[in-house]
Coordinates of N, CA and C in Angstrom, one line a residue:
I1 N -15.9 -41.4 46.1 CA -16.6 -40.3 45.6 C -18.1 -40.8 45.5
D2 N -19.0 -40.1 46.2 CA -20.4 -40.3 45.9 C -21.1 -39.4 45.1
V3 N -21.4 -40.1 43.9 CA -22.2 -39.3 42.8 C -23.5 -40.1 42.6
S4 N -24.4 -39.2 42.5 CA -26.2 -39.8 42.2 C -26.0 -40.4 41.0
R5 N -27.1 -41.4 40.5 CA -27.5 -41.9 39.5 C -27.9 -40.8 38.6
Q6 N -28.6 -39.9 39.2 CA -29.1 -38.7 38.3 C -27.6 -38.0 37.5
T7 N -26.9 -37.8 38.4 CA -25.8 -37.0 37.9 C -25.0 -37.8 36.9
M8 N -24.8 -39.1 37.1 CA -24.3 -40.0 36.1 C -25.0 -40.1 35.1
A9 N -26.1 -40.0 34.9 CA -27.1 -40.2 33.9 C -27.0 -38.9 33.1
R10 N -26.7 -37.7 33.7 CA -27.0 -36.5 33.0 C -25.2 -36.2 32.2
W11 N -24.5 -37.0 33.0 CA -23.2 -36.9 32.4 C -22.9 -37.5 31.1
L12 N -23.7 -38.7 31.1 CA -23.6 -39.6 29.9 C -24.4 -39.1 29.0
I13 N -25.6 -38.5 29.1 CA -26.3 -37.9 28.2 C -25.7 -36.9 27.5
A14 N -25.0 -36.0 28.5 CA -24.1 -34.8 27.9 C -23.0 -35.1 26.8
L15 N -22.5 -36.4 27.1 CA -21.3 -36.8 26.3 C -21.7 -37.3 25.0
T16 N -23.1 -37.7 24.8 CA -23.5 -38.4 23.5 C -23.2 -37.7 22.1
E17 N -23.3 -36.2 22.4 CA -23.0 -35.6 21.0 C -21.6 -35.3 20.9
P18 N -20.7 -35.2 21.8 CA -19.4 -34.9 21.8 C -18.5 -36.2 21.2
L19 N -19.2 -37.5 21.6 CA -18.8 -38.7 21.4 C -19.3 -39.2 19.9
R20 N -20.1 -38.6 19.5 CA -20.8 -39.2 18.2 C -19.8 -39.4 17.0
P21 N -18.7 -39.0 16.8 CA -17.8 -39.0 15.8 C -17.3 -40.5 15.9
I22 N -16.9 -40.8 17.2 CA -16.3 -42.1 17.5 C -17.4 -43.2 17.4
Y23 N -18.8 -42.8 18.0 CA -19.7 -43.7 17.7 C -20.0 -44.3 16.3
N24 N -20.0 -43.1 15.5 CA -20.1 -43.6 14.0 C -18.9 -44.3 13.4
L25 N -18.0 -44.1 13.9 CA -16.8 -45.1 13.3 C -16.9 -46.2 13.4
L26 N -17.2 -46.4 14.9 CA -17.5 -47.9 15.4 C -18.8 -48.6 14.6
K27 N -19.8 -47.7 14.4 CA -21.0 -48.3 13.8 C -20.5 -48.5 12.2
D28 N -19.7 -47.8 11.6 CA -19.4 -48.0 10.4 C -18.7 -49.7 10.3
Q29 N -17.8 -49.9 11.3 CA -17.4 -51.3 11.5 C -18.3 -52.4 11.4
I30 N -19.6 -52.1 12.0 CA -20.8 -53.2 12.0 C -21.3 -53.1 10.8
I31 N -21.5 -52.0 10.1 CA -22.2 -52.1 8.9 C -21.4 -52.5 7.6
D32 N -20.2 -52.5 7.6 CA -19.3 -52.7 6.5 C -18.8 -54.1 6.6
Y33 N -19.3 -54.9 7.5 CA -19.1 -56.5 7.6 C -20.2 -57.1 7.3
D34 N -20.3 -58.3 6.8 CA -21.4 -59.0 6.5 C -22.1 -59.8 7.6
V35 N -21.9 -59.7 8.8 CA -22.6 -60.5 9.7 C -22.8 -59.5 10.8
A36 N -24.1 -59.4 11.5 CA -24.1 -58.4 12.8 C -25.6 -58.9 13.4
S37 N -25.6 -58.5 14.5 CA -26.7 -58.9 15.4 C -27.3 -57.8 16.0
C38 N -28.5 -57.9 16.4 CA -29.2 -56.9 17.1 C -30.3 -57.5 18.3
D39 N -30.3 -57.0 19.3 CA -31.5 -57.2 20.4 C -31.9 -56.1 21.1
A40 N -32.9 -56.0 21.5 CA -33.7 -54.8 21.9 C -34.1 -55.3 23.4
T41 N -34.1 -54.3 24.2 CA -34.7 -54.5 25.5 C -35.4 -53.4 26.0
T42 N -36.5 -53.6 26.9 CA -37.3 -52.6 27.2 C -36.6 -51.7 28.4
L43 N -36.8 -50.5 28.6 CA -36.2 -49.7 29.4 C -37.4 -48.6 29.9
Q44 N -37.4 -48.4 31.2 CA -38.3 -47.3 31.6 C -37.7 -46.2 31.7
V45 N -38.3 -45.0 31.1 CA -37.6 -43.7 31.4 C -38.6 -42.8 32.2
L46 N -38.3 -42.4 33.3 CA -39.1 -41.8 34.2 C -39.5 -40.2 33.6
K47 N -38.7 -39.5 33.4 CA -38.7 -38.1 33.1 C -38.3 -37.9 31.7
E48 N -39.2 -38.1 30.6 CA -38.8 -38.0 29.2 C -40.0 -37.0 28.7
P49 N -39.5 -35.9 28.2 CA -40.5 -34.9 27.6 C -41.5 -35.4 26.7
G50 N -43.0 -35.5 27.0 CA -43.8 -35.6 26.3 C -44.2 -37.0 26.3
R51 N -43.9 -38.0 27.3 CA -43.9 -39.3 27.5 C -44.5 -39.7 28.9
A52 N -45.4 -40.5 28.9 CA -45.6 -41.1 30.3 C -44.3 -41.9 31.0
A53 N -44.3 -42.1 32.2 CA -43.1 -42.8 32.7 C -43.4 -44.4 32.6
E54 N -44.8 -44.7 32.3 CA -45.1 -46.1 31.9 C -44.9 -46.5 30.4
T55 N -44.6 -45.6 29.6 CA -44.4 -46.1 28.1 C -43.1 -46.8 27.9
K56 N -43.3 -47.7 27.2 CA -41.9 -48.7 26.8 C -41.1 -47.8 25.9
S57 N -39.9 -47.7 26.3 CA -38.8 -47.5 25.4 C -37.9 -48.7 25.3
Y58 N -36.9 -48.4 24.4 CA -36.1 -49.7 24.2 C -34.5 -49.1 23.9
V59 N -33.7 -50.1 24.7 CA -32.2 -49.8 24.4 C -31.7 -51.1 23.4
Y60 N -31.1 -50.8 22.5 CA -30.7 -51.8 21.1 C -29.4 -51.9 21.6
C61 N -29.0 -53.1 21.6 CA -27.5 -53.7 21.5 C -27.1 -54.3 20.3
F62 N -26.3 -53.6 19.5 CA -25.7 -54.0 18.2 C -24.3 -54.5 18.2
R63 N -24.2 -55.6 17.6 CA -22.9 -56.4 17.6 C -22.5 -56.7 16.4
G64 N -21.1 -56.4 15.9 CA -20.7 -56.8 14.6 C -19.1 -56.4 14.2
G65 N -18.8 -56.4 13.0 CA -17.3 -56.2 12.8 C -16.6 -57.5 12.7
T66 N -15.4 -57.3 12.3 CA -14.3 -58.5 12.0 C -14.0 -59.0 13.4
A67 N -13.4 -60.4 13.4 CA -12.9 -60.9 14.7 C -12.2 -60.0 15.5
D68 N -11.2 -59.4 14.6 CA -10.1 -58.6 15.4 C -10.7 -57.1 15.4
K69 N -11.8 -56.4 15.1 CA -12.4 -55.5 15.2 C -13.7 -55.6 15.5
S70 N -14.0 -56.5 16.7 CA -15.5 -56.6 17.0 C -16.1 -55.3 17.6
V71 N -17.3 -55.0 17.5 CA -17.8 -53.9 17.8 C -19.1 -54.1 18.7
I72 N -19.4 -53.6 19.8 CA -20.7 -53.7 20.6 C -21.0 -52.2 20.8
L73 N -22.4 -51.9 20.3 CA -22.8 -50.4 20.8 C -24.2 -50.7 21.2
Y74 N -24.5 -49.6 21.7 CA -25.7 -49.5 22.5 C -26.5 -48.2 21.9
D75 N -27.9 -48.2 21.6 CA -28.6 -47.2 21.4 C -29.9 -47.2 21.9
Y76 N -30.4 -46.0 22.2 CA -31.6 -45.8 22.8 C -32.9 -45.3 21.7
N77 N -33.9 -45.8 21.9 CA -35.1 -45.2 21.0 C -36.3 -45.3 21.7
A78 N -36.9 -44.2 21.5 CA -38.4 -44.2 22.3 C -39.4 -44.6 21.5
S79 N -39.5 -44.5 20.2 CA -40.8 -44.8 19.4 C -40.4 -45.3 17.9
D80 N -41.4 -45.7 17.2 CA -41.1 -46.3 15.5 C -39.9 -46.9 15.5
H81 N -39.9 -48.3 16.2 CA -38.7 -49.0 16.3 C -38.4 -49.9 15.0
Q82 N -39.4 -50.1 14.1 CA -39.1 -50.7 12.9 C -38.3 -49.6 12.1
Q83 N -38.7 -48.5 12.0 CA -38.0 -47.3 11.2 C -36.6 -47.0 11.9
F84 N -36.5 -47.2 13.2 CA -35.3 -46.9 13.8 C -34.2 -47.8 13.3
V85 N -34.6 -49.2 13.4 CA -33.7 -50.2 13.2 C -33.4 -50.2 12.0
Y86 N -34.3 -49.9 10.9 CA -34.2 -49.9 9.3 C -33.1 -48.9 9.2
D87 N -33.4 -47.7 9.7 CA -32.4 -46.6 9.4 C -31.0 -46.9 9.9
W88 N -30.9 -47.6 11.3 CA -29.7 -47.9 11.7 C -28.8 -48.7 10.9
F89 N -29.5 -49.8 10.3 CA -28.6 -50.8 9.3 C -28.9 -50.3 8.0
S90 N -29.1 -48.9 7.6 CA -28.9 -48.5 6.3 C -27.4 -48.7 5.9
G91 N -27.4 -49.4 4.8 CA -26.1 -49.8 3.9 C -25.5 -51.0 4.3
F92 N -26.1 -51.8 5.4 CA -25.7 -53.1 5.7 C -26.4 -54.1 4.8
T93 N -25.3 -54.8 4.4 CA -25.8 -56.0 3.5 C -25.0 -57.3 4.0
G94 N -26.0 -58.3 4.5 CA -25.5 -59.4 5.0 C -26.3 -60.3 5.8
Y95 N -25.8 -60.9 6.8 CA -26.7 -61.8 7.8 C -26.8 -61.0 9.0
L96 N -28.3 -60.9 9.5 CA -28.4 -60.1 10.6 C -29.1 -61.2 11.7
H97 N -28.6 -61.5 12.6 CA -28.8 -62.3 13.9 C -29.8 -61.6 14.8
V98 N -31.1 -62.0 14.7 CA -31.9 -61.3 15.8 C -33.2 -62.3 16.4
D99 N -33.8 -61.6 17.2 CA -34.9 -62.5 17.8 C -35.9 -62.3 16.9
G100 N -37.3 -62.9 17.1 CA -38.4 -62.9 16.3 C -39.2 -61.5 16.4
D101 N -38.9 -60.6 16.9 CA -39.5 -59.2 17.0 C -39.8 -58.8 15.7
N102 N -41.0 -58.0 15.9 CA -41.3 -57.5 14.3 C -40.6 -56.2 14.1
F103 N -39.6 -55.8 15.0 CA -39.1 -54.7 14.7 C -38.0 -54.7 13.4
F104 N -37.8 -56.0 13.1 CA -36.8 -56.2 12.0 C -37.4 -56.8 10.7
N105 N -38.9 -56.9 10.8 CA -39.4 -57.4 9.5 C -38.9 -56.6 8.4
Q106 N -39.1 -55.2 8.5 CA -38.5 -54.4 7.2 C -37.3 -54.7 6.6
L107 N -36.5 -54.8 7.6 CA -34.8 -55.2 7.2 C -34.9 -56.4 6.3
G108 N -35.4 -57.4 6.7 CA -35.3 -58.8 5.9 C -35.7 -58.4 4.3
S109 N -36.6 -57.4 4.1 CA -37.1 -57.4 2.7 C -36.3 -56.5 1.8
D110 N -35.1 -55.9 2.4 CA -34.2 -54.9 1.6 C -33.0 -55.5 1.5
N111 N -32.2 -55.4 2.8 CA -30.7 -55.4 2.7 C -30.2 -56.3 3.6
A112 N -30.8 -57.0 4.1 CA -30.3 -58.1 5.3 C -31.0 -59.4 5.0
T113 N -30.5 -60.4 5.2 CA -30.9 -61.7 5.4 C -31.0 -62.2 6.9
I114 N -32.3 -62.4 7.1 CA -32.6 -62.3 8.6 C -32.4 -63.9 9.2
V115 N -31.4 -64.1 9.9 CA -31.3 -65.2 10.8 C -31.7 -65.2 12.1
N116 N -32.9 -65.9 12.3 CA -33.4 -65.8 13.8 C -32.6 -66.8 14.8
C117 N -32.8 -66.1 16.0 CA -32.2 -66.7 17.1 C -32.7 -68.0 17.7
N118 N -31.7 -68.8 17.8 CA -32.0 -70.4 18.0 C -32.6 -70.3 19.7
A119 N -32.1 -69.7 20.4 CA -32.4 -69.7 22.0 C -33.9 -69.1 22.1
H120 N -34.1 -68.1 21.0 CA -35.5 -67.5 21.0 C -36.6 -68.4 20.6
A121 N -36.2 -69.4 19.4 CA -36.9 -70.2 18.8 C -37.1 -71.4 19.7
R122 N -36.4 -71.8 20.4 CA -36.3 -72.9 21.6 C -37.4 -72.5 22.7
R123 N -37.4 -71.5 23.1 CA -38.3 -70.9 24.2 C -40.0 -70.9 23.7
K124 N -40.0 -71.0 22.6 CA -41.5 -71.2 22.0 C -42.0 -72.6 22.2
F125 N -41.1 -73.7 22.1 CA -41.5 -75.0 22.0 C -41.3 -75.7 23.6
E126 N -40.5 -75.3 24.5 CA -40.5 -75.5 25.8 C -41.8 -75.7 26.6
P127 N -42.5 -74.6 26.7 CA -43.7 -74.9 27.5 C -44.7 -75.9 26.8
I128 N -44.7 -76.0 25.5 CA -45.6 -76.9 24.9 C -45.1 -78.4 25.0
A129 N -43.9 -78.4 24.9 CA -43.2 -79.8 25.3 C -43.6 -80.0 26.8
Q130 N -43.4 -79.4 27.8 CA -43.9 -79.7 29.1 C -45.3 -80.1 29.1
A131 N -46.1 -79.3 28.6 CA -47.5 -79.3 28.8 C -48.0 -80.7 28.1
N132 N -47.1 -81.1 27.0 CA -47.5 -82.5 26.5 C -46.9 -83.8 27.0
K133 N -46.2 -83.4 28.0 CA -45.3 -84.7 28.9 C -44.7 -85.4 28.1
G134 N -43.9 -85.0 27.3 CA -42.7 -85.7 26.4 C -43.3 -86.2 25.2
R135 N -44.4 -85.9 24.7 CA -45.0 -86.4 23.5 C -45.1 -85.2 22.5
G136 N -45.2 -85.7 21.2 CA -45.6 -84.6 20.1 C -44.3 -84.0 19.7
I137 N -44.6 -83.1 18.5 CA -43.6 -82.5 17.7 C -42.5 -81.4 18.6
A138 N -43.2 -80.9 19.4 CA -42.7 -79.9 20.3 C -41.5 -80.5 21.2
K139 N -41.6 -81.8 21.5 CA -40.6 -82.7 22.3 C -39.5 -82.9 21.3
E140 N -39.9 -83.2 20.0 CA -38.9 -83.6 19.1 C -38.1 -82.3 18.8
A141 N -38.8 -81.2 18.6 CA -38.1 -79.8 18.5 C -37.1 -79.7 19.4
M142 N -37.4 -79.9 20.8 CA -36.4 -79.6 21.8 C -35.3 -80.6 21.8
S143 N -35.4 -81.9 21.4 CA -34.5 -82.8 21.1 C -33.5 -82.3 20.0
Y144 N -34.1 -81.6 18.9 CA -33.1 -81.0 18.1 C -32.1 -80.2 18.6
F145 N -32.9 -79.2 19.3 CA -32.1 -78.0 20.0 C -31.0 -78.5 21.0
K146 N -31.3 -79.6 21.6 CA -30.4 -80.0 22.6 C -29.2 -80.7 21.7
D147 N -29.4 -81.4 20.7 CA -28.4 -81.7 19.8 C -27.7 -80.7 19.1
L148 N -28.1 -79.7 18.8 CA -27.4 -78.8 17.9 C -26.5 -78.1 19.0
Y149 N -26.9 -77.7 20.2 CA -26.2 -77.2 21.1 C -25.1 -78.0 21.6
N150 N -25.3 -79.3 21.8 CA -24.3 -80.4 22.1 C -23.2 -80.4 20.9
W151 N -23.5 -80.3 19.7 CA -22.6 -80.4 18.6 C -21.7 -79.0 18.8
T152 N -22.7 -78.0 19.0 CA -21.6 -76.9 19.2 C -20.8 -76.7 20.1
L153 N -21.2 -77.1 21.2 CA -20.2 -77.3 22.4 C -18.8 -78.3 22.1
A154 N -19.2 -79.1 21.4 CA -18.1 -80.1 21.1 C -17.2 -79.7 19.7
L155 N -17.7 -78.6 19.3 CA -17.1 -78.0 18.2 C -16.3 -76.8 18.5
F156 N -16.8 -76.3 19.7 CA -16.4 -75.0 20.1 C -14.8 -74.7 20.1
S157 N -13.8 -75.7 20.2 CA -12.7 -75.6 20.2 C -12.0 -75.2 18.7
L158 N -12.8 -75.6 17.7 CA -12.4 -75.5 16.5 C -12.4 -74.0 15.9
C159 N -11.7 -73.7 14.8 CA -11.9 -72.4 14.3 C -13.3 -72.2 13.8
L160 N -13.7 -70.8 13.6 CA -15.1 -70.5 13.0 C -15.5 -71.2 11.8
S161 N -14.3 -71.2 10.7 CA -14.9 -72.1 9.5 C -15.3 -73.4 9.8
D162 N -14.4 -74.1 10.6 CA -14.7 -75.7 10.9 C -15.9 -75.7 11.9
L163 N -16.2 -74.8 12.7 CA -17.3 -74.9 13.6 C -18.6 -74.7 12.7
N164 N -18.6 -73.8 11.6 CA -19.7 -73.7 10.8 C -20.2 -74.8 10.0
C165 N -18.9 -75.2 9.5 CA -18.9 -76.4 8.5 C -19.5 -77.9 9.5
G166 N -19.0 -78.0 10.6 CA -19.6 -79.0 11.5 C -21.0 -79.0 11.7
R167 N -21.3 -77.6 12.1 CA -22.7 -77.3 12.7 C -23.6 -77.7 11.4
N168 N -23.2 -77.1 10.3 CA -23.9 -77.3 8.9 C -24.3 -79.0 8.7
K169 N -23.1 -79.7 8.9 CA -23.3 -81.1 8.5 C -24.0 -81.7 9.4
N170 N -23.8 -81.6 10.8 CA -24.4 -82.2 11.9 C -26.2 -81.8 11.9
S171 N -26.5 -80.6 11.7 CA -27.7 -80.1 11.6 C -28.5 -80.6 10.7
T172 N -28.1 -81.0 9.4 CA -28.8 -81.6 8.5 C -29.1 -83.0 8.4
L173 N -28.3 -83.7 9.5 CA -28.7 -85.1 9.6 C -30.0 -85.5 10.2
R174 N -30.4 -84.3 10.9 CA -31.8 -84.5 11.5 C -33.1 -84.0 10.5
R175 N -32.8 -83.5 9.5 CA -33.8 -83.1 8.7 C -34.5 -84.3 7.9

């Protein structure tokens, strides 16, 4: 079957409202658990009413739920990203794993404990460490991240509670 991207996109958009009850049930699985994550990525929408094609829009990936009912959902938002994320996580209490984007600032003040992503934090130190040719605090930070990742890999075969216990113990050794 030869179906154009435009046709598939139109079908997907048309399914949004009929599938909304299922989406809401899956979203409840994320909101009702105490650990979730969210990441946003830019998306160019060429023909959106009232917006130039060059305007940034975002697709959000939300993840959460219990180990036996893990959920991954995607949602699109064109504007006012802080309010969108705040509304999306309405009713959530717990730990929210995010990057350092300011979309999540409002969440940390009310209903969630923001836990930032180590990979995103590490990326800030990498160019500084390279520019300083192995000297300084940025190089030390890179060493800390390397050790933390190595410990995580070594502990990966353990159950989640053992993994968290081991990571907490080993990460405090460097402080």
